[in-house]
Coordinates of N, CA and C in Angstrom, one line a residue:
M250 N 96.3 70.0 -1.1 CA 96.1 71.0 -0.2 C 96.7 70.7 1.1
N251 N 96.6 71.9 1.8 CA 97.3 71.3 3.7 C 96.2 71.6 4.7
K252 N 97.0 70.6 5.5 CA 95.9 70.5 6.8 C 95.0 71.6 7.4
A253 N 95.7 73.0 7.3 CA 94.9 74.6 7.4 C 93.7 74.7 6.9
A254 N 94.4 74.6 5.4 CA 93.2 74.8 4.8 C 92.6 74.6 4.1
A255 N 92.6 72.5 4.7 CA 91.1 71.9 4.9 C 90.6 72.1 5.8
A256 N 91.2 72.1 7.1 CA 90.0 72.6 8.4 C 89.2 74.0 8.2
V257 N 89.9 74.6 7.4 CA 89.1 76.3 7.4 C 87.5 75.8 6.2
P258 N 86.3 76.1 7.4 CA 85.0 75.9 6.6 C 84.6 76.5 5.9
P259 N 83.8 76.2 4.6 CA 83.8 77.5 3.6 C 82.9 78.5 4.0
R260 N 83.2 79.7 3.6 CA 82.2 80.7 4.4 C 81.0 80.8 4.1
E261 N 80.1 81.7 4.9 CA 78.8 81.3 4.9 C 78.2 82.4 3.5
H262 N 77.7 82.2 3.0 CA 77.1 82.8 1.6 C 75.6 82.3 1.3
K263 N 74.7 83.1 0.5 CA 73.6 82.7 -0.4 C 74.2 82.4 -1.5
L264 N 73.2 82.1 -2.1 CA 73.4 81.0 -3.3 C 73.2 82.4 -4.2
D265 N 74.1 82.1 -5.1 CA 74.5 83.4 -6.2 C 73.8 83.1 -7.8
L266 N 73.1 83.6 -8.0 CA 72.4 83.3 -9.3 C 73.6 83.1 -10.3
R267 N 74.6 84.2 -10.6 CA 75.9 84.0 -11.8 C 76.6 82.8 -11.5
Q268 N 76.6 82.3 -10.5 CA 77.3 81.2 -10.0 C 77.0 79.6 -10.0
L269 N 75.4 79.8 -9.6 CA 74.6 78.9 -10.4 C 74.5 79.0 -12.0
L270 N 74.5 79.8 -12.5 CA 74.4 79.6 -13.7 C 75.2 78.7 -14.6
A271 N 76.5 79.4 -14.2 CA 78.0 79.1 -14.6 C 78.2 77.2 -14.2
D272 N 77.7 76.8 -12.9 CA 77.6 76.1 -12.8 C 76.5 74.5 -13.6
L273 N 75.5 75.6 -13.7 CA 74.3 74.7 -14.8 C 75.4 74.7 -16.3
V274 N 75.6 75.5 -16.6 CA 76.6 75.2 -18.1 C 77.8 74.7 -18.0
A275 N 78.4 74.2 -17.3 CA 79.3 73.7 -16.9 C 78.9 72.2 -16.9
D276 N 78.0 72.0 -16.0 CA 77.1 70.2 -15.9 C 76.3 70.2 -16.9
G277 N 76.2 71.2 -17.9 CA 75.7 70.6 -19.3 C 74.2 70.7 -19.3
L278 N 73.5 71.3 -18.0 CA 72.2 71.5 -18.0 C 71.7 72.7 -18.9
L279 N 72.5 73.7 -19.2 CA 72.0 74.8 -19.3 C 72.8 75.5 -20.7
A280 N 72.7 75.8 -21.8 CA 73.3 76.1 -22.6 C 73.7 77.6 -22.5
K281 N 74.7 77.8 -23.2 CA 75.7 79.3 -22.7 C 74.5 80.2 -23.1
D282 N 74.1 80.1 -24.3 CA 73.1 81.0 -24.9 C 71.9 81.5 -24.3
Q283 N 71.5 80.5 -23.2 CA 70.2 81.1 -22.1 C 70.5 82.2 -20.7
V284 N 71.9 82.1 -20.6 CA 72.4 82.4 -19.0 C 72.1 83.9 -19.4
N285 N 72.2 84.8 -20.6 CA 71.4 86.1 -20.3 C 69.9 86.3 -20.5
P286 N 69.1 85.6 -21.2 CA 67.7 85.5 -20.8 C 67.4 85.1 -19.4
V287 N 68.3 84.6 -18.9 CA 67.7 84.2 -17.5 C 68.5 85.5 -16.4
L288 N 69.3 85.7 -16.3 CA 69.9 87.1 -15.9 C 68.6 88.3 -16.3
S289 N 68.4 88.5 -17.4 CA 67.1 89.4 -17.7 C 66.1 89.8 -16.7
R290 N 65.8 88.0 -16.5 CA 64.2 88.1 -15.4 C 64.9 88.1 -14.0
S291 N 66.0 88.5 -13.5 CA 66.6 88.7 -12.1 C 66.1 89.9 -11.6
H292 N 65.4 90.9 -12.1 CA 65.2 92.4 -11.9 C 63.8 92.7 -11.5
G293 N 63.3 91.7 -10.9 CA 61.9 91.9 -10.7 C 62.1 92.8 -9.2
P294 N 60.9 92.9 -8.6 CA 60.3 94.0 -7.7 C 60.4 93.0 -6.3
E295 N 60.2 91.9 -6.6 CA 60.6 91.3 -5.3 C 61.6 90.1 -5.2
P296 N 62.3 89.7 -4.0 CA 63.5 88.9 -4.2 C 63.0 87.6 -4.6
K297 N 63.7 86.8 -5.3 CA 63.2 85.4 -5.0 C 64.5 84.9 -5.1
H298 N 64.4 83.5 -4.7 CA 65.6 82.8 -4.6 C 66.1 82.4 -5.9
P299 N 67.5 82.6 -5.8 CA 67.7 82.2 -7.3 C 67.3 81.1 -8.2
L300 N 67.2 79.8 -7.6 CA 66.6 79.1 -8.3 C 65.6 79.1 -8.8
A301 N 64.8 79.8 -8.3 CA 62.8 80.3 -8.7 C 63.6 81.0 -9.8
I302 N 64.3 82.1 -9.7 CA 64.6 83.0 -11.3 C 64.8 82.2 -12.5
I303 N 65.7 81.1 -12.1 CA 65.8 80.2 -13.0 C 64.6 79.4 -14.1
A304 N 64.2 78.8 -12.8 CA 62.9 78.1 -13.3 C 61.5 79.0 -13.7
G305 N 61.8 80.0 -13.3 CA 61.0 81.0 -13.7 C 60.7 81.6 -15.4
A306 N 62.9 81.3 -15.7 CA 62.7 82.2 -17.0 C 62.1 80.8 -18.1
E307 N 61.8 79.4 -17.4 CA 61.2 78.2 -18.4 C 62.4 78.0 -19.4
A308 N 63.7 77.9 -19.0 CA 64.7 77.9 -19.7 C 64.7 76.1 -20.4
P309 N 65.1 76.2 -21.5 CA 65.6 75.1 -21.5 C 66.2 73.8 -21.2
N310 N 65.7 72.5 -20.6 CA 67.1 71.9 -20.4 C 68.2 70.9 -21.6
A311 N 69.4 71.2 -21.2 CA 70.1 70.7 -22.1 C 70.1 69.5 -22.3
R312 N 70.5 68.7 -21.1 CA 70.3 67.5 -21.2 C 68.9 66.3 -22.0
E313 N 67.9 67.3 -21.3 CA 66.8 66.1 -21.9 C 65.7 66.9 -23.0
P314 N 65.9 67.4 -24.1 CA 65.5 68.3 -25.2 C 63.8 68.4 -25.2
G315 N 63.0 69.3 -24.7 CA 61.7 69.2 -25.1 C 61.4 69.5 -23.5
R316 N 62.2 69.3 -22.5 CA 61.6 69.5 -21.1 C 62.7 70.9 -20.7
K317 N 61.8 71.3 -19.8 CA 62.1 72.3 -18.8 C 63.4 72.7 -17.8
L318 N 64.2 73.9 -17.7 CA 64.6 73.3 -15.8 C 63.7 73.6 -15.4
T319 N 63.1 73.0 -14.4 CA 62.3 73.1 -13.8 C 62.3 73.6 -12.0
L320 N 61.6 74.2 -11.2 CA 62.0 74.2 -9.7 C 62.8 72.9 -9.3
E321 N 61.7 71.9 -9.7 CA 62.1 70.3 -8.6 C 63.2 70.3 -9.6
V322 N 63.3 70.1 -10.9 CA 65.1 69.9 -11.4 C 66.0 70.2 -11.1
L323 N 65.8 71.8 -10.9 CA 67.1 72.5 -10.2 C 67.6 71.9 -9.0
T324 N 66.3 71.9 -8.3 CA 66.5 71.4 -6.7 C 67.4 70.0 -6.4
Q325 N 66.8 69.1 -7.2 CA 67.8 68.2 -7.6 C 69.2 67.5 -7.7
W326 N 69.1 68.7 -8.5 CA 70.4 69.1 -9.5 C 71.1 69.6 -8.3
L327 N 71.4 70.8 -7.9 CA 71.9 71.6 -6.6 C 72.0 70.5 -5.8
S328 N 70.9 69.7 -5.5 CA 71.8 68.5 -4.1 C 72.1 67.5 -4.4
G329 N 72.8 67.4 -5.5 CA 73.7 66.2 -6.0 C 75.0 67.3 -5.9
R330 N 75.0 68.4 -6.3 CA 76.1 68.8 -6.7 C 77.0 69.5 -5.5
V331 N 75.9 69.6 -4.4 CA 76.7 70.1 -2.8 C 76.8 69.0 -1.9
G332 N 76.2 68.0 -2.4 CA 76.2 66.5 -1.5 C 75.4 66.8 0.0
L333 N 74.3 67.3 -0.3 CA 73.0 66.8 0.6 C 72.2 66.3 0.1
P334 N 71.6 65.7 0.6 CA 70.2 64.8 0.4 C 68.9 65.5 -0.1
Y335 N 68.7 65.2 -1.0 CA 67.3 66.2 -1.4 C 65.8 65.1 -0.8
Q336 N 65.0 66.2 -0.2 CA 63.8 65.6 0.0 C 62.7 66.7 -0.1
R337 N 61.5 65.6 -0.9 CA 60.5 66.6 -1.1 C 60.0 66.4 0.1
I338 N 59.5 67.6 0.2 CA 58.4 68.1 1.5 C 56.7 67.5 1.3
D339 N 57.0 66.7 2.8 CA 55.3 66.0 2.0 C 54.8 66.3 3.8
P340 N 53.8 67.4 3.5 CA 53.1 68.0 4.8 C 52.1 66.8 5.4
L341 N 52.0 65.6 4.7 CA 51.2 64.7 5.7 C 52.0 64.3 6.5
N342 N 53.8 64.3 6.5 CA 54.5 63.6 7.3 C 55.1 64.1 7.8
I343 N 54.6 65.6 8.4 CA 55.7 66.5 9.4 C 54.8 66.1 10.8
D344 N 55.2 66.0 11.8 CA 54.4 65.8 13.0 C 54.3 67.8 13.7
V345 N 53.6 68.3 13.6 CA 53.3 69.9 13.8 C 53.9 70.1 15.2
P346 N 53.2 69.4 16.1 CA 54.0 70.0 17.5 C 55.3 69.6 17.6
R347 N 55.9 68.6 17.3 CA 57.5 67.9 17.7 C 57.8 69.3 16.9
I348 N 57.7 69.9 15.9 CA 58.3 70.4 14.5 C 59.0 72.2 15.3
T349 N 57.2 72.4 15.5 CA 57.4 74.1 16.1 C 58.2 74.0 17.5
A350 N 58.5 72.9 18.2 CA 59.0 72.9 19.5 C 60.7 72.9 19.5
V351 N 61.3 72.8 18.3 CA 62.3 73.0 17.6 C 62.8 74.3 17.3
M352 N 62.2 75.3 17.0 CA 62.1 76.5 16.1 C 61.0 77.5 16.0
S353 N 61.0 78.3 16.3 CA 60.0 78.9 16.2 C 59.7 79.4 14.5
Y354 N 58.9 79.8 14.5 CA 58.2 80.0 12.8 C 59.2 81.4 12.6
A355 N 59.5 82.9 13.5 CA 60.3 83.5 13.1 C 61.5 83.6 13.3
Y356 N 61.9 82.1 13.4 CA 63.7 81.6 13.3 C 63.3 80.6 12.1
A357 N 62.5 80.1 11.8 CA 62.7 79.5 10.6 C 62.5 80.4 9.4
S358 N 61.7 81.2 9.3 CA 61.5 82.3 8.3 C 62.6 83.5 8.4
R359 N 63.2 83.4 9.2 CA 64.8 83.8 9.0 C 65.8 83.1 7.9
F360 N 65.8 81.7 8.2 CA 66.9 81.7 7.9 C 66.7 81.0 7.0
C361 N 65.2 80.5 6.1 CA 64.5 79.7 5.2 C 65.0 78.5 5.5
V362 N 64.7 77.7 6.9 CA 64.5 76.4 7.0 C 63.9 76.2 7.4
L363 N 63.2 74.7 7.5 CA 61.8 73.9 8.1 C 62.4 72.5 8.4
P364 N 62.4 72.7 9.8 CA 62.1 71.3 10.7 C 61.3 70.3 9.4
V365 N 61.4 69.1 9.1 CA 60.5 68.4 9.1 C 60.7 66.7 9.5
K366 N 61.4 66.4 10.4 CA 61.7 65.3 10.8 C 62.6 65.6 12.3
V367 N 61.6 65.1 13.8 CA 62.4 65.1 14.8 C 62.4 63.9 15.6
T368 N 63.4 62.6 15.8 CA 63.5 61.9 16.2 C 64.3 62.0 17.6
H369 N 64.6 60.9 18.3 CA 65.0 61.1 19.7 C 66.2 62.1 19.4
D370 N 67.0 61.6 18.8 CA 68.3 62.3 18.4 C 68.8 63.2 17.7
E371 N 68.0 62.8 16.8 CA 68.0 64.1 15.6 C 66.8 64.3 14.6
I372 N 67.4 66.1 14.5 CA 66.1 66.9 13.8 C 66.9 67.0 12.2
T373 N 66.0 66.5 11.5 CA 65.9 66.4 9.8 C 65.4 68.4 9.6
V374 N 66.0 68.5 9.0 CA 65.9 70.3 8.5 C 65.8 70.2 7.1
A375 N 65.0 70.6 6.7 CA 65.0 71.4 5.3 C 65.6 72.7 4.7
T376 N 66.5 72.9 4.2 CA 66.9 74.2 3.8 C 66.9 74.2 2.5
C377 N 67.2 75.7 1.9 CA 67.5 75.7 0.2 C 68.1 76.9 0.2
E378 N 69.0 77.0 1.3 CA 70.7 77.1 1.0 C 71.4 77.0 1.7
P379 N 72.1 75.8 0.8 CA 72.8 75.0 1.9 C 74.0 75.5 2.1
Y380 N 74.7 76.7 2.0 CA 75.8 77.6 2.4 C 75.8 78.3 3.6
L381 N 74.5 78.6 4.0 CA 74.0 79.0 5.4 C 74.0 77.9 6.1
R382 N 74.8 77.9 7.4 CA 74.5 77.2 8.6 C 75.0 77.6 9.8
E383 N 74.7 79.0 9.6 CA 75.0 79.6 11.2 C 73.5 79.3 12.1
W384 N 72.7 78.6 11.4 CA 71.7 78.5 12.6 C 71.8 77.5 13.2
E385 N 72.2 76.4 12.5 CA 72.8 74.8 12.6 C 73.4 74.4 14.2
K386 N 74.2 74.9 15.1 CA 74.6 75.2 15.9 C 74.0 75.5 16.8
D387 N 73.2 76.6 16.6 CA 72.2 77.0 17.8 C 71.0 76.1 17.8
I388 N 70.6 75.4 17.0 CA 69.4 74.7 17.1 C 70.3 72.8 18.0
E389 N 70.8 72.8 18.0 CA 71.8 71.7 18.2 C 72.1 71.7 19.4
S390 N 72.5 73.3 20.0 CA 72.5 73.3 21.6 C 71.0 73.5 22.4
V391 N 70.6 74.3 21.5 CA 69.0 74.7 21.9 C 68.5 73.1 22.4
A392 N 68.4 72.0 21.2 CA 67.5 71.1 21.5 C 68.1 69.7 21.5
K393 N 69.4 69.9 21.7 CA 70.3 68.9 22.0 C 70.0 67.5 21.7
K394 N 70.4 67.7 20.4 CA 69.7 67.0 19.1 C 71.0 67.3 18.0
K395 N 71.1 66.4 17.1 CA 71.9 66.8 16.1 C 71.1 66.8 14.9
V396 N 71.8 68.0 14.0 CA 71.1 68.7 13.1 C 71.1 67.5 11.6
K397 N 70.4 67.1 11.1 CA 70.9 66.4 9.7 C 70.2 68.0 8.8
R398 N 71.0 68.5 7.7 CA 70.5 68.9 6.7 C 70.1 68.5 5.3
V399 N 68.9 68.8 4.6 CA 68.3 68.1 3.4 C 67.8 69.0 2.7
L400 N 68.3 69.1 1.6 CA 68.0 70.0 0.5 C 66.5 70.0 -0.2
S401 N 65.7 71.2 -0.2 CA 64.3 71.1 -0.3 C 64.1 72.4 -1.1
N402 N 63.0 72.4 -2.4 CA 62.5 72.6 -3.2 C 62.3 74.3 -2.5
P403 N 62.6 75.5 -2.7 CA 62.7 76.7 -1.9 C 61.4 77.0 -1.9
A404 N 60.4 77.1 -2.8 CA 58.9 77.4 -3.0 C 58.2 76.6 -2.3
D405 N 58.3 75.4 -1.8 CA 57.9 74.4 -0.9 C 58.1 74.6 0.5
I406 N 59.4 75.2 1.1 CA 59.6 75.4 2.3 C 59.4 77.0 2.6
Q407 N 58.7 77.7 1.7 CA 58.1 79.2 1.8 C 56.9 78.7 2.6
R408 N 56.1 77.8 1.0 CA 54.5 77.4 1.1 C 54.6 77.3 2.7
Y409 N 55.1 76.3 3.1 CA 54.8 75.4 4.4 C 55.3 76.2 6.4
L410 N 56.1 77.6 5.6 CA 56.1 78.7 6.7 C 55.1 79.5 6.4
H411 N 54.6 79.7 6.0 CA 53.4 80.7 5.8 C 52.1 80.3 5.8

């Protein structure tokens, strides 16, 4: 790989259901014959996060017979795949006054991110869209702190945003 190609950041995009299913099959968590049943559940009236669609299909975990691919299992798997630390959101550990000073509810909802910790020089922000990063520079600029991204369960992020 040449240096110019290495310097180009990956394009911003939301997670894609078909790509996630292909990755799950490649990683041995989902059997190939489970892909179409999951896809058939993806056409609901309300848009859902791709991990929630997969978890909602209750597909068997091909690595652990007798277990399902739950939203938590899928989030932890994706965390490892994209190289972001996984963080379970504990509402008792969120310092609400410091968090709300970092970004507005509307801004957090727009990008489906949730600040979960603020220190003197760093803001830890939970996301469920690891390839969307446009918000990151804005927050660093406004807050004058470094952003540390972590991957969290999309249902938890939505729960604490509402």
